[in-house]
Structures are given as structure tokens and as C-alpha cells.
PDB file of C-alpha atoms in Angstrom:
ATOM      1  CA  MET A   1       0.000   0.000   0.000  1.00 95.00           C
ATOM      2  CA  THR A   2       1.360   3.440  -0.936  1.00 97.00           C
ATOM      3  CA  ARG A   3       1.585   5.980   1.889  1.00 97.00           C
ATOM      4  CA  ILE A   4       2.809   9.537   2.403  1.00 98.00           C
ATOM      5  CA  LYS A   5       4.828  11.124   5.216  1.00 98.00           C
ATOM      6  CA  LEU A   6       5.152  14.920   5.486  1.00 98.00           C
ATOM      7  CA  PHE A   7       7.933  16.910   7.130  1.00 98.00           C
ATOM      8  CA  LYS A   8       7.913  20.678   7.654  1.00 96.00           C
ATOM      9  CA  GLY A   9      10.776  22.970   8.578  1.00 94.00           C
ATOM     10  CA  VAL A  10      12.429  26.284   7.798  1.00 92.00           C
ATOM     11  CA  ASP A  11      15.417  26.956   5.574  1.00 89.00           C
ATOM     12  CA  SER A  12      17.531  28.209   8.470  1.00 89.00           C
ATOM     13  CA  GLU A  13      17.312  24.736  10.065  1.00 94.00           C
ATOM     14  CA  LEU A  14      17.884  22.693   6.921  1.00 93.00           C
ATOM     15  CA  GLU A  15      20.473  20.335   8.424  1.00 96.00           C
ATOM     16  CA  ALA A  16      18.132  19.430  11.295  1.00 97.00           C
ATOM     17  CA  LEU A  17      15.300  18.760   8.832  1.00 97.00           C
ATOM     18  CA  GLU A  18      17.559  16.534   6.721  1.00 96.00           C
ATOM     19  CA  ALA A  19      18.608  14.624   9.838  1.00 98.00           C
ATOM     20  CA  GLU A  20      14.960  14.165  10.879  1.00 98.00           C
ATOM     21  CA  VAL A  21      13.984  12.835   7.446  1.00 98.00           C
ATOM     22  CA  ASN A  22      16.982  10.501   7.223  1.00 97.00           C
ATOM     23  CA  GLU A  23      16.397   9.207  10.759  1.00 98.00           C
ATOM     24  CA  TRP A  24      12.757   8.457   9.972  1.00 98.00           C
ATOM     25  CA  ILE A  25      13.684   6.614   6.761  1.00 97.00           C
ATOM     26  CA  GLU A  26      16.255   4.482   8.581  1.00 97.00           C
ATOM     27  CA  SER A  27      14.141   3.756  11.669  1.00 98.00           C
ATOM     28  CA  SER A  28      10.894   3.052   9.805  1.00 96.00           C
ATOM     29  CA  GLY A  29      12.405   0.712   7.248  1.00 95.00           C
ATOM     30  CA  ALA A  30      10.115   2.324   4.668  1.00 96.00           C
ATOM     31  CA  ASN A  31      10.615   1.513   1.011  1.00 97.00           C
ATOM     32  CA  VAL A  32      10.807   5.103  -0.287  1.00 98.00           C
ATOM     33  CA  THR A  33       9.556   5.416  -3.854  1.00 98.00           C
ATOM     34  CA  ASP A  34       9.681   9.206  -4.271  1.00 98.00           C
ATOM     35  CA  ILE A  35      10.562  12.414  -2.434  1.00 98.00           C
ATOM     36  CA  LYS A  36       9.130  15.826  -3.303  1.00 98.00           C
ATOM     37  CA  ALA A  37      10.098  19.113  -1.682  1.00 96.00           C
ATOM     38  CA  ASN A  38       8.850  22.667  -1.896  1.00 95.00           C
ATOM     39  CA  ILE A  39      10.218  25.889  -0.461  1.00 92.00           C
ATOM     40  CA  ALA A  40       7.841  28.789   0.111  1.00 89.00           C
ATOM     41  CA  PRO A  41       8.737  32.389  -0.679  1.00 85.00           C
ATOM     42  CA  PRO A  42      10.257  34.226   2.298  1.00 77.00           C
ATOM     43  CA  ARG A  43       7.804  35.766   4.698  1.00 67.00           C
ATOM     44  CA  ASP A  44       7.395  39.529   4.445  1.00 65.00           C
ATOM     45  CA  GLY A  45       9.694  41.603   6.603  1.00 56.00           C
ATOM     46  CA  ALA A  46      13.127  41.068   8.064  1.00 52.00           C
ATOM     47  CA  SER A  47      14.147  40.510  11.633  1.00 53.00           C
ATOM     48  CA  ALA A  48      15.355  43.311  13.899  1.00 50.00           C
ATOM     49  CA  MET A  49      18.960  42.438  13.085  1.00 53.00           C
ATOM     50  CA  GLY A  50      18.342  43.162   9.397  1.00 52.00           C
ATOM     51  CA  SER A  51      18.704  39.562   8.244  1.00 58.00           C
ATOM     52  CA  PHE A  52      16.439  37.917   5.702  1.00 59.00           C
ATOM     53  CA  SER A  53      13.255  36.236   6.866  1.00 65.00           C
ATOM     54  CA  HIS A  54      12.975  32.461   6.688  1.00 81.00           C
ATOM     55  CA  SER A  55      11.155  30.287   4.180  1.00 90.00           C
ATOM     56  CA  ASP A  56       9.050  27.247   5.055  1.00 92.00           C
ATOM     57  CA  ILE A  57      10.096  23.933   3.566  1.00 94.00           C
ATOM     58  CA  LEU A  58       7.722  21.010   3.030  1.00 96.00           C
ATOM     59  CA  ILE A  59       9.032  17.537   2.203  1.00 97.00           C
ATOM     60  CA  ALA A  60       6.659  14.772   1.073  1.00 98.00           C
ATOM     61  CA  ILE A  61       7.948  11.209   1.134  1.00 98.00           C
ATOM     62  CA  ILE A  62       6.016   8.581  -0.813  1.00 98.00           C
ATOM     63  CA  TYR A  63       6.682   5.069   0.474  1.00 98.00           C
ATOM     64  CA  GLU A  64       5.370   1.536   0.715  1.00 95.00           C
TER      65      GLU A  64
END
């Protein structure tokens, strides 16, 4: 049976999101058939320190 698993994060924490996805794949033993990802446009406005705002990232994993 085909299933989907969604992960959500922000671009400033990309390494943590990658680690979470990889850990889930390894621990679940899922047979991953496809991975899709999307990054949203940055939110309006910058922080008080003048840095760029963050973008949301959504990762969809299709597995059996």
C-alpha cells in the first residue's frame, strides 16, 4: 500500500530537517519510492537584526 509522510521545517534549520527525514527513513524501514520538496517564498519583513526572513520547507515522502 502506498503511503505519504510529510515533514515541515524552515530553511535556516535545513540540516536538522535533513537529519529528521533521514532518521525516519532508517528507523521506519520504509521503502521510499519518491521524495518531493517545496520551499515557500520568504515571509514579508526582516528581523530586527536586518537579516532575511525564513522560508518554510515542506518535504513529502512517498513510500510503501
